Amino acid sequence: MRQLIDRYIDAYNRIDVGAMLLTLHPAIVFENYAGGQRTLRTEGLLDFDRLARSTQPLFSARRQVITAYREQGDTAWAEIQFDGTFAIDLPNGIRAGQQIAMPGRSEYRVHDGLLVYIADHSA
């Protein structure tokens, strides 16, 4: 499972949506949580693809690094350090070139050798 997750994160870091999709099950569910509240949910490859492509222009560079990892059965949990550089100005005042760094954690589930569930959590 770790190799599959590493492939997904490598593609994410390269902002390579096509390579990300190759690691995902057709029934992929992706959820994002901020401050304990779910802020986003996609279901299926098409929804995930749309989301991933819509966020491509936001960052000129982004990187997730696993700082701790454990797995049990078909589920894995990773502590993540995220670093990114914004590529565009955003309405909330963030400017192109501004950097962000934050810790987080992700949960992954595998089915038929592919990621079927990803949940990203940040403060």
Tab-separated table of N, CA, C and O in Angstrom:
chain	number	residue	atom	x	y	z
A	1	MET	N	0.825	-1.189	0.000
A	1	MET	CA	0.000	0.000	0.000
A	1	MET	C	0.875	1.262	0.000
A	1	MET	O	0.524	2.239	-0.634
A	2	ARG	N	1.981	1.217	0.717
A	2	ARG	CA	2.843	2.402	0.803
A	2	ARG	C	3.361	2.807	-0.576
A	2	ARG	O	3.432	3.993	-0.902
A	3	GLN	N	3.707	1.830	-1.409
A	3	GLN	CA	4.197	2.165	-2.754
A	3	GLN	C	3.129	2.869	-3.574
A	3	GLN	O	3.426	3.812	-4.305
A	4	LEU	N	1.884	2.432	-3.451
A	4	LEU	CA	0.775	3.068	-4.171
A	4	LEU	C	0.577	4.500	-3.682
A	4	LEU	O	0.422	5.430	-4.494
A	5	ILE	N	0.604	4.694	-2.379
A	5	ILE	CA	0.455	6.034	-1.813
A	5	ILE	C	1.621	6.923	-2.245
A	5	ILE	O	1.428	8.089	-2.615
A	6	ASP	N	2.827	6.382	-2.236
A	6	ASP	CA	3.989	7.149	-2.697
A	6	ASP	C	3.845	7.561	-4.164
A	6	ASP	O	4.214	8.684	-4.538
A	7	ARG	N	3.307	6.663	-4.999
A	7	ARG	CA	3.073	7.009	-6.418
A	7	ARG	C	2.064	8.148	-6.535
A	7	ARG	O	2.245	9.074	-7.330
A	8	TYR	N	0.982	8.077	-5.753
A	8	TYR	CA	-0.030	9.129	-5.760
A	8	TYR	C	0.584	10.465	-5.328
A	8	TYR	O	0.398	11.490	-5.993
A	9	ILE	N	1.326	10.456	-4.217
A	9	ILE	CA	1.925	11.699	-3.716
A	9	ILE	C	2.961	12.242	-4.686
A	9	ILE	O	3.044	13.457	-4.906
A	10	ASP	N	3.744	11.375	-5.302
A	10	ASP	CA	4.714	11.827	-6.301
A	10	ASP	C	4.005	12.538	-7.459
A	10	ASP	O	4.433	13.614	-7.893
A	11	ALA	N	2.918	11.957	-7.938
A	11	ALA	CA	2.153	12.592	-9.027
A	11	ALA	C	1.548	13.910	-8.545
A	11	ALA	O	1.555	14.913	-9.279
A	12	TYR	N	1.022	13.925	-7.324
A	12	TYR	CA	0.472	15.153	-6.740
A	12	TYR	C	1.542	16.238	-6.706
A	12	TYR	O	1.301	17.378	-7.117
A	13	ASN	N	2.728	15.885	-6.230
A	13	ASN	CA	3.817	16.857	-6.122
A	13	ASN	C	4.246	17.393	-7.485
A	13	ASN	O	4.673	18.544	-7.584
A	14	ARG	N	4.142	16.584	-8.505
A	14	ARG	CA	4.504	17.017	-9.861
A	14	ARG	C	3.339	17.729	-10.560
A	14	ARG	O	3.472	18.157	-11.692
A	15	ILE	N	2.187	17.817	-9.871
A	15	ILE	CA	0.958	18.401	-10.422
A	15	ILE	C	0.591	17.681	-11.722
A	15	ILE	O	0.224	18.258	-12.730
A	16	ASP	N	0.690	16.348	-11.689
A	16	ASP	CA	0.423	15.478	-12.833
A	16	ASP	C	-0.887	14.726	-12.582
A	16	ASP	O	-0.901	13.632	-12.016
A	17	VAL	N	-1.990	15.347	-12.993
A	17	VAL	CA	-3.307	14.775	-12.725
A	17	VAL	C	-3.459	13.401	-13.381
A	17	VAL	O	-3.999	12.474	-12.778
A	18	GLY	N	-2.990	13.243	-14.584
A	18	GLY	CA	-3.091	11.952	-15.272
A	18	GLY	C	-2.447	10.834	-14.476
A	18	GLY	O	-3.027	9.748	-14.329
A	19	ALA	N	-1.263	11.081	-13.934
A	19	ALA	CA	-0.572	10.068	-13.128
A	19	ALA	C	-1.297	9.833	-11.803
A	19	ALA	O	-1.335	8.704	-11.307
A	20	MET	N	-1.892	10.869	-11.241
A	20	MET	CA	-2.682	10.688	-10.016
A	20	MET	C	-3.841	9.740	-10.285
A	20	MET	O	-4.112	8.827	-9.501
A	21	LEU	N	-4.538	9.955	-11.396
A	21	LEU	CA	-5.708	9.145	-11.726
A	21	LEU	C	-5.365	7.668	-11.877
A	21	LEU	O	-6.191	6.806	-11.582
A	22	LEU	N	-4.150	7.367	-12.314
A	22	LEU	CA	-3.732	5.974	-12.500
A	22	LEU	C	-3.654	5.204	-11.176
A	22	LEU	O	-3.649	3.979	-11.184
A	23	THR	N	-3.595	5.911	-10.062
A	23	THR	CA	-3.519	5.253	-8.761
A	23	THR	C	-4.887	5.098	-8.106
A	23	THR	O	-4.994	4.509	-7.027
A	24	LEU	N	-5.941	5.619	-8.755
A	24	LEU	CA	-7.261	5.699	-8.129
A	24	LEU	C	-8.247	4.683	-8.676
A	24	LEU	O	-8.296	4.430	-9.880
A	25	HIS	N	-9.056	4.145	-7.789
A	25	HIS	CA	-10.146	3.237	-8.135
A	25	HIS	C	-11.262	4.050	-8.793
A	25	HIS	O	-11.453	5.224	-8.459
A	26	PRO	N	-12.013	3.468	-9.732
A	26	PRO	CA	-13.117	4.205	-10.361
A	26	PRO	C	-14.133	4.774	-9.362
A	26	PRO	O	-14.767	5.793	-9.628
A	27	ALA	N	-14.263	4.151	-8.195
A	27	ALA	CA	-15.220	4.617	-7.189
A	27	ALA	C	-14.558	5.506	-6.133
A	27	ALA	O	-15.082	5.654	-5.024
A	28	ILE	N	-13.433	6.137	-6.461
A	28	ILE	CA	-12.696	6.950	-5.497
A	28	ILE	C	-13.594	7.985	-4.816
A	28	ILE	O	-14.387	8.650	-5.477
A	29	VAL	N	-13.466	8.067	-3.498
A	29	VAL	CA	-14.098	9.128	-2.722
A	29	VAL	C	-12.958	9.950	-2.135
A	29	VAL	O	-12.049	9.406	-1.502
A	30	PHE	N	-13.000	11.259	-2.377
A	30	PHE	CA	-12.012	12.172	-1.812
A	30	PHE	C	-12.736	13.166	-0.927
A	30	PHE	O	-13.757	13.729	-1.324
A	31	GLU	N	-12.213	13.344	0.279
A	31	GLU	CA	-12.781	14.318	1.203
A	31	GLU	C	-11.674	15.209	1.749
A	31	GLU	O	-10.554	14.754	1.966
A	32	ASN	N	-12.006	16.471	1.946
A	32	ASN	CA	-11.096	17.424	2.565
A	32	ASN	C	-11.756	17.954	3.833
A	32	ASN	O	-12.941	18.291	3.824
A	33	TYR	N	-10.968	17.984	4.911
A	33	TYR	CA	-11.438	18.489	6.191
A	33	TYR	C	-10.514	19.609	6.646
A	33	TYR	O	-9.298	19.479	6.569
A	34	ALA	N	-11.092	20.709	7.101
A	34	ALA	CA	-10.335	21.823	7.670
A	34	ALA	C	-10.945	22.141	9.024
A	34	ALA	O	-12.164	22.337	9.129
A	35	GLY	N	-10.119	22.156	10.046
A	35	GLY	CA	-10.613	22.436	11.383
A	35	GLY	C	-11.682	21.468	11.849
A	35	GLY	O	-12.586	21.839	12.589
A	36	GLY	N	-11.624	20.235	11.391
A	36	GLY	CA	-12.578	19.215	11.794
A	36	GLY	C	-13.873	19.200	11.005
A	36	GLY	O	-14.713	18.330	11.207
A	37	GLN	N	-14.044	20.146	10.095
A	37	GLN	CA	-15.262	20.227	9.283
A	37	GLN	C	-14.971	19.775	7.853
A	37	GLN	O	-13.970	20.201	7.264
A	38	ARG	N	-15.860	18.952	7.320
A	38	ARG	CA	-15.682	18.548	5.923
A	38	ARG	C	-15.997	19.740	5.035
A	38	ARG	O	-17.060	20.333	5.116
A	39	THR	N	-15.040	20.079	4.171
A	39	THR	CA	-15.205	21.226	3.279
A	39	THR	C	-15.429	20.819	1.832
A	39	THR	O	-15.819	21.645	1.017
A	40	LEU	N	-15.166	19.543	1.528
A	40	LEU	CA	-15.243	19.098	0.140
A	40	LEU	C	-15.384	17.587	0.093
A	40	LEU	O	-14.791	16.881	0.917
A	41	ARG	N	-16.154	17.100	-0.881
A	41	ARG	CA	-16.272	15.662	-1.123
A	41	ARG	C	-16.483	15.451	-2.610
A	41	ARG	O	-17.319	16.118	-3.226
A	42	THR	N	-15.717	14.541	-3.186
A	42	THR	CA	-15.943	14.124	-4.570
A	42	THR	C	-16.189	12.621	-4.562
A	42	THR	O	-15.706	11.910	-3.683
A	43	GLU	N	-16.932	12.160	-5.562
A	43	GLU	CA	-17.200	10.733	-5.711
A	43	GLU	C	-16.971	10.343	-7.160
A	43	GLU	O	-17.573	10.924	-8.057
A	44	GLY	N	-16.088	9.369	-7.373
A	44	GLY	CA	-15.805	8.867	-8.711
A	44	GLY	C	-14.639	9.585	-9.375
A	44	GLY	O	-14.254	10.688	-8.978
A	45	LEU	N	-14.086	8.932	-10.383
A	45	LEU	CA	-12.923	9.480	-11.092
A	45	LEU	C	-13.213	10.802	-11.784
A	45	LEU	O	-12.372	11.700	-11.781
A	46	LEU	N	-14.389	10.940	-12.368
A	46	LEU	CA	-14.712	12.173	-13.088
A	46	LEU	C	-14.726	13.369	-12.143
A	46	LEU	O	-14.144	14.418	-12.439
A	47	ASP	N	-15.382	13.222	-10.990
A	47	ASP	CA	-15.403	14.308	-10.005
A	47	ASP	C	-13.992	14.635	-9.519
A	47	ASP	O	-13.623	15.802	-9.395
A	48	PHE	N	-13.209	13.607	-9.223
A	48	PHE	CA	-11.847	13.826	-8.756
A	48	PHE	C	-11.027	14.532	-9.830
A	48	PHE	O	-10.297	15.481	-9.544
A	49	ASP	N	-11.148	14.073	-11.065
A	49	ASP	CA	-10.419	14.670	-12.183
A	49	ASP	C	-10.770	16.154	-12.316
A	49	ASP	O	-9.882	16.997	-12.467
A	50	ARG	N	-12.041	16.475	-12.254
A	50	ARG	CA	-12.467	17.888	-12.358
A	50	ARG	C	-11.851	18.723	-11.248
A	50	ARG	O	-11.356	19.824	-11.496
A	51	LEU	N	-11.904	18.219	-10.026
A	51	LEU	CA	-11.329	18.948	-8.900
A	51	LEU	C	-9.830	19.142	-9.090
A	51	LEU	O	-9.310	20.259	-8.955
A	52	ALA	N	-9.128	18.063	-9.398
A	52	ALA	CA	-7.674	18.132	-9.532
A	52	ALA	C	-7.269	19.095	-10.647
A	52	ALA	O	-6.334	19.881	-10.482
A	53	ARG	N	-7.968	19.060	-11.763
A	53	ARG	CA	-7.630	19.969	-12.869
A	53	ARG	C	-7.982	21.417	-12.542
A	53	ARG	O	-7.286	22.339	-12.973
A	54	SER	N	-9.040	21.621	-11.754
A	54	SER	CA	-9.423	22.986	-11.398
A	54	SER	C	-8.425	23.623	-10.431
A	54	SER	O	-8.306	24.848	-10.383
A	55	THR	N	-7.701	22.802	-9.658
A	55	THR	CA	-6.735	23.347	-8.709
A	55	THR	C	-5.313	23.412	-9.269
A	55	THR	O	-4.443	24.021	-8.645
A	56	GLN	N	-5.076	22.828	-10.441
A	56	GLN	CA	-3.737	22.861	-11.047
A	56	GLN	C	-3.161	24.271	-11.140
A	56	GLN	O	-1.999	24.470	-10.815
A	57	PRO	N	-3.937	25.268	-11.587
A	57	PRO	CA	-3.358	26.602	-11.758
A	57	PRO	C	-3.040	27.331	-10.448
A	57	PRO	O	-2.369	28.368	-10.467
A	58	LEU	N	-3.505	26.836	-9.311
A	58	LEU	CA	-3.312	27.545	-8.045
A	58	LEU	C	-1.867	27.593	-7.586
A	58	LEU	O	-1.438	28.562	-6.962
A	59	PHE	N	-1.114	26.537	-7.846
A	59	PHE	CA	0.241	26.425	-7.317
A	59	PHE	C	1.266	26.309	-8.436
A	59	PHE	O	1.075	25.556	-9.386
A	60	SER	N	2.361	27.052	-8.279
A	60	SER	CA	3.495	26.865	-9.188
A	60	SER	C	4.340	25.694	-8.712
A	60	SER	O	5.037	25.055	-9.498
A	61	ALA	N	4.264	25.415	-7.418
A	61	ALA	CA	4.937	24.252	-6.831
A	61	ALA	C	4.153	23.843	-5.593
A	61	ALA	O	3.601	24.696	-4.893
A	62	ARG	N	4.109	22.540	-5.353
A	62	ARG	CA	3.480	22.035	-4.140
A	62	ARG	C	4.133	20.707	-3.795
A	62	ARG	O	4.638	20.005	-4.669
A	63	ARG	N	4.135	20.420	-2.499
A	63	ARG	CA	4.824	19.206	-2.070
A	63	ARG	C	4.189	18.682	-0.796
A	63	ARG	O	3.991	19.429	0.163
A	64	GLN	N	3.869	17.405	-0.808
A	64	GLN	CA	3.466	16.693	0.387
A	64	GLN	C	4.602	15.729	0.736
A	64	GLN	O	5.100	15.032	-0.147
A	65	VAL	N	4.969	15.708	1.999
A	65	VAL	CA	5.984	14.780	2.490
A	65	VAL	C	5.379	14.013	3.648
A	65	VAL	O	4.816	14.616	4.573
A	66	ILE	N	5.472	12.697	3.602
A	66	ILE	CA	5.000	11.865	4.705
A	66	ILE	C	6.031	11.911	5.818
A	66	ILE	O	7.198	11.582	5.611
A	67	THR	N	5.588	12.331	7.017
A	67	THR	CA	6.491	12.410	8.172
A	67	THR	C	6.284	11.259	9.148
A	67	THR	O	7.147	11.000	9.984
A	68	ALA	N	5.135	10.590	9.068
A	68	ALA	CA	4.855	9.393	9.872
A	68	ALA	C	3.820	8.583	9.108
A	68	ALA	O	2.991	9.144	8.380
A	69	TYR	N	3.864	7.257	9.280
A	69	TYR	CA	3.000	6.391	8.485
A	69	TYR	C	2.672	5.134	9.273
A	69	TYR	O	3.524	4.581	9.963
A	70	ARG	N	1.409	4.708	9.150
A	70	ARG	CA	1.020	3.400	9.697
A	70	ARG	C	-0.136	2.862	8.860
A	70	ARG	O	-0.875	3.621	8.232
A	71	GLU	N	-0.259	1.560	8.861
A	71	GLU	CA	-1.369	0.941	8.137
A	71	GLU	C	-1.881	-0.268	8.891
A	71	GLU	O	-1.156	-0.880	9.678
A	72	GLN	N	-3.154	-0.540	8.634
A	72	GLN	CA	-3.804	-1.710	9.209
A	72	GLN	C	-4.845	-2.176	8.206
A	72	GLN	O	-5.728	-1.404	7.814
A	73	GLY	N	-4.734	-3.416	7.780
A	73	GLY	CA	-5.669	-3.948	6.792
A	73	GLY	C	-5.605	-3.161	5.502
A	73	GLY	O	-4.531	-2.962	4.944
A	74	ASP	N	-6.755	-2.663	5.046
A	74	ASP	CA	-6.804	-1.921	3.785
A	74	ASP	C	-6.785	-0.406	3.993
A	74	ASP	O	-7.099	0.365	3.094
A	75	THR	N	-6.380	0.042	5.206
A	75	THR	CA	-6.368	1.469	5.533
A	75	THR	C	-4.983	1.888	5.995
A	75	THR	O	-4.309	1.154	6.705
A	76	ALA	N	-4.577	3.085	5.572
A	76	ALA	CA	-3.303	3.663	6.002
A	76	ALA	C	-3.542	5.097	6.449
A	76	ALA	O	-4.462	5.770	5.960
A	77	TRP	N	-2.705	5.540	7.385
A	77	TRP	CA	-2.757	6.898	7.886
A	77	TRP	C	-1.367	7.495	7.762
A	77	TRP	O	-0.376	6.847	8.085
A	78	ALA	N	-1.306	8.731	7.300
A	78	ALA	CA	-0.016	9.394	7.137
A	78	ALA	C	-0.091	10.800	7.721
A	78	ALA	O	-1.064	11.515	7.493
A	79	GLU	N	0.937	11.146	8.479
A	79	GLU	CA	1.128	12.538	8.877
A	79	GLU	C	1.844	13.192	7.701
A	79	GLU	O	2.787	12.619	7.135
A	80	ILE	N	1.378	14.372	7.316
A	80	ILE	CA	1.853	15.028	6.104
A	80	ILE	C	2.356	16.433	6.428
A	80	ILE	O	1.739	17.154	7.205
A	81	GLN	N	3.455	16.816	5.800
A	81	GLN	CA	3.884	18.209	5.791
A	81	GLN	C	3.629	18.726	4.379
A	81	GLN	O	4.110	18.144	3.412
A	82	PHE	N	2.819	19.773	4.266
A	82	PHE	CA	2.490	20.358	2.970
A	82	PHE	C	3.201	21.696	2.833
A	82	PHE	O	3.172	22.522	3.751
A	83	ASP	N	3.837	21.894	1.694
A	83	ASP	CA	4.450	23.178	1.340
A	83	ASP	C	4.001	23.528	-0.069
A	83	ASP	O	3.955	22.650	-0.941
A	84	GLY	N	3.666	24.782	-0.293
A	84	GLY	CA	3.251	25.192	-1.629
A	84	GLY	C	3.588	26.647	-1.894
A	84	GLY	O	3.757	27.453	-0.972
A	85	THR	N	3.679	26.975	-3.180
A	85	THR	CA	3.883	28.348	-3.640
A	85	THR	C	2.745	28.687	-4.582
A	85	THR	O	2.533	27.991	-5.582
A	86	PHE	N	1.997	29.724	-4.241
A	86	PHE	CA	0.853	30.110	-5.062
A	86	PHE	C	1.314	30.684	-6.395
A	86	PHE	O	2.282	31.442	-6.465
A	87	ALA	N	0.599	30.327	-7.450
A	87	ALA	CA	0.927	30.780	-8.803
A	87	ALA	C	0.110	32.006	-9.204
A	87	ALA	O	0.492	32.711	-10.138
A	88	ILE	N	-0.998	32.220	-8.524
A	88	ILE	CA	-1.908	33.309	-8.911
A	88	ILE	C	-2.344	34.075	-7.657
A	88	ILE	O	-2.260	33.570	-6.547
A	89	ASP	N	-2.820	35.299	-7.882
A	89	ASP	CA	-3.435	36.077	-6.809
A	89	ASP	C	-4.834	35.518	-6.549
A	89	ASP	O	-5.560	35.191	-7.494
A	90	LEU	N	-5.205	35.422	-5.281
A	90	LEU	CA	-6.519	34.917	-4.904
A	90	LEU	C	-7.361	36.039	-4.291
A	90	LEU	O	-6.811	36.990	-3.725
A	91	PRO	N	-8.683	35.929	-4.364
A	91	PRO	CA	-9.556	36.978	-3.826
A	91	PRO	C	-9.389	37.215	-2.319
A	91	PRO	O	-9.701	38.303	-1.834
A	92	ASN	N	-8.880	36.218	-1.587
A	92	ASN	CA	-8.740	36.375	-0.132
A	92	ASN	C	-7.472	37.123	0.280
A	92	ASN	O	-7.149	37.195	1.459
A	93	GLY	N	-6.725	37.662	-0.696
A	93	GLY	CA	-5.534	38.444	-0.391
A	93	GLY	C	-4.225	37.712	-0.596
A	93	GLY	O	-3.158	38.331	-0.557
A	94	ILE	N	-4.263	36.426	-0.811
A	94	ILE	CA	-3.039	35.673	-1.106
A	94	ILE	C	-2.528	36.118	-2.466
A	94	ILE	O	-3.298	36.285	-3.419
A	95	ARG	N	-1.227	36.324	-2.557
A	95	ARG	CA	-0.605	36.815	-3.786
A	95	ARG	C	0.277	35.743	-4.427
A	95	ARG	O	0.851	34.903	-3.738
A	96	ALA	N	0.388	35.808	-5.736
A	96	ALA	CA	1.285	34.912	-6.470
A	96	ALA	C	2.683	35.004	-5.872
A	96	ALA	O	3.151	36.104	-5.553
A	97	GLY	N	3.308	33.859	-5.692
A	97	GLY	CA	4.635	33.798	-5.104
A	97	GLY	C	4.624	33.580	-3.599
A	97	GLY	O	5.640	33.205	-3.019
A	98	GLN	N	3.481	33.826	-2.972
A	98	GLN	CA	3.373	33.605	-1.534
A	98	GLN	C	3.460	32.113	-1.242
A	98	GLN	O	2.923	31.294	-1.977
A	99	GLN	N	4.145	31.779	-0.156
A	99	GLN	CA	4.327	30.380	0.212
A	99	GLN	C	3.454	30.021	1.404
A	99	GLN	O	3.124	30.879	2.214
A	100	ILE	N	3.103	28.748	1.460
A	100	ILE	CA	2.316	28.213	2.563
A	100	ILE	C	2.995	26.928	3.030
A	100	ILE	O	3.536	26.176	2.220
A	101	ALA	N	2.977	26.711	4.332
A	101	ALA	CA	3.507	25.473	4.912
A	101	ALA	C	2.584	25.096	6.060
A	101	ALA	O	2.265	25.942	6.898
A	102	MET	N	2.125	23.856	6.052
A	102	MET	CA	1.247	23.426	7.135
A	102	MET	C	1.289	21.911	7.291
A	102	MET	O	1.432	21.186	6.318
A	103	PRO	N	1.153	21.471	8.537
A	103	PRO	CA	1.059	20.033	8.770
A	103	PRO	C	-0.369	19.565	8.533
A	103	PRO	O	-1.318	20.357	8.572
A	104	GLY	N	-0.513	18.297	8.290
A	104	GLY	CA	-1.833	17.707	8.128
A	104	GLY	C	-1.723	16.204	8.269
A	104	GLY	O	-0.675	15.680	8.635
A	105	ARG	N	-2.824	15.548	7.983
A	105	ARG	CA	-2.805	14.086	7.991
A	105	ARG	C	-3.761	13.600	6.916
A	105	ARG	O	-4.715	14.291	6.555
A	106	SER	N	-3.485	12.436	6.405
A	106	SER	CA	-4.314	11.841	5.360
A	106	SER	C	-4.630	10.404	5.720
A	106	SER	O	-3.822	9.708	6.329
A	107	GLU	N	-5.830	9.992	5.320
A	107	GLU	CA	-6.251	8.601	5.461
A	107	GLU	C	-6.465	8.063	4.059
A	107	GLU	O	-7.044	8.744	3.202
A	108	TYR	N	-5.995	6.857	3.835
A	108	TYR	CA	-6.121	6.198	2.537
A	108	TYR	C	-6.726	4.819	2.728
A	108	TYR	O	-6.367	4.113	3.673
A	109	ARG	N	-7.598	4.430	1.818
A	109	ARG	CA	-8.104	3.062	1.780
A	109	ARG	C	-7.895	2.517	0.382
A	109	ARG	O	-8.035	3.241	-0.615
A	110	VAL	N	-7.590	1.214	0.330
A	110	VAL	CA	-7.300	0.553	-0.942
A	110	VAL	C	-8.341	-0.524	-1.203
A	110	VAL	O	-8.786	-1.221	-0.290
A	111	HIS	N	-8.735	-0.623	-2.479
A	111	HIS	CA	-9.632	-1.694	-2.926
A	111	HIS	C	-9.175	-2.105	-4.320
A	111	HIS	O	-8.923	-1.259	-5.175
A	112	ASP	N	-9.051	-3.402	-4.538
A	112	ASP	CA	-8.587	-3.938	-5.827
A	112	ASP	C	-7.263	-3.313	-6.266
A	112	ASP	O	-7.050	-3.061	-7.448
A	113	GLY	N	-6.381	-3.049	-5.312
A	113	GLY	CA	-5.050	-2.551	-5.632
A	113	GLY	C	-4.976	-1.077	-5.988
A	113	GLY	O	-3.927	-0.612	-6.440
A	114	LEU	N	-6.064	-0.327	-5.780
A	114	LEU	CA	-6.091	1.101	-6.104
A	114	LEU	C	-6.669	1.881	-4.927
A	114	LEU	O	-7.425	1.332	-4.115
A	115	LEU	N	-6.342	3.151	-4.843
A	115	LEU	CA	-6.887	3.993	-3.785
A	115	LEU	C	-8.365	4.229	-4.036
A	115	LEU	O	-8.754	4.724	-5.094
A	116	VAL	N	-9.196	3.881	-3.059
A	116	VAL	CA	-10.652	4.029	-3.195
A	116	VAL	C	-11.174	5.134	-2.273
A	116	VAL	O	-12.299	5.589	-2.424
A	117	TYR	N	-10.351	5.574	-1.322
A	117	TYR	CA	-10.751	6.632	-0.396
A	117	TYR	C	-9.526	7.408	0.034
A	117	TYR	O	-8.500	6.820	0.406
A	118	ILE	N	-9.614	8.733	-0.035
A	118	ILE	CA	-8.568	9.624	0.471
A	118	ILE	C	-9.262	10.731	1.252
A	118	ILE	O	-10.207	11.347	0.744
A	119	ALA	N	-8.813	10.948	2.474
A	119	ALA	CA	-9.310	12.068	3.270
A	119	ALA	C	-8.122	12.874	3.747
A	119	ALA	O	-7.218	12.343	4.394
A	120	ASP	N	-8.093	14.150	3.387
A	120	ASP	CA	-7.032	15.061	3.828
A	120	ASP	C	-7.575	15.936	4.950
A	120	ASP	O	-8.667	16.500	4.837
A	121	HIS	N	-6.794	16.046	6.035
A	121	HIS	CA	-7.188	16.829	7.204
A	121	HIS	C	-6.131	17.895	7.488
A	121	HIS	O	-4.941	17.577	7.520
A	122	SER	N	-6.583	19.124	7.696
A	122	SER	CA	-5.691	20.197	8.110
A	122	SER	C	-6.344	20.993	9.224
A	122	SER	O	-7.561	20.888	9.442
A	123	ALA	N	-5.548	21.787	9.906
A	123	ALA	CA	-6.056	22.577	11.042
A	123	ALA	C	-6.966	23.702	10.591
A	123	ALA	O	-7.017	24.094	9.489
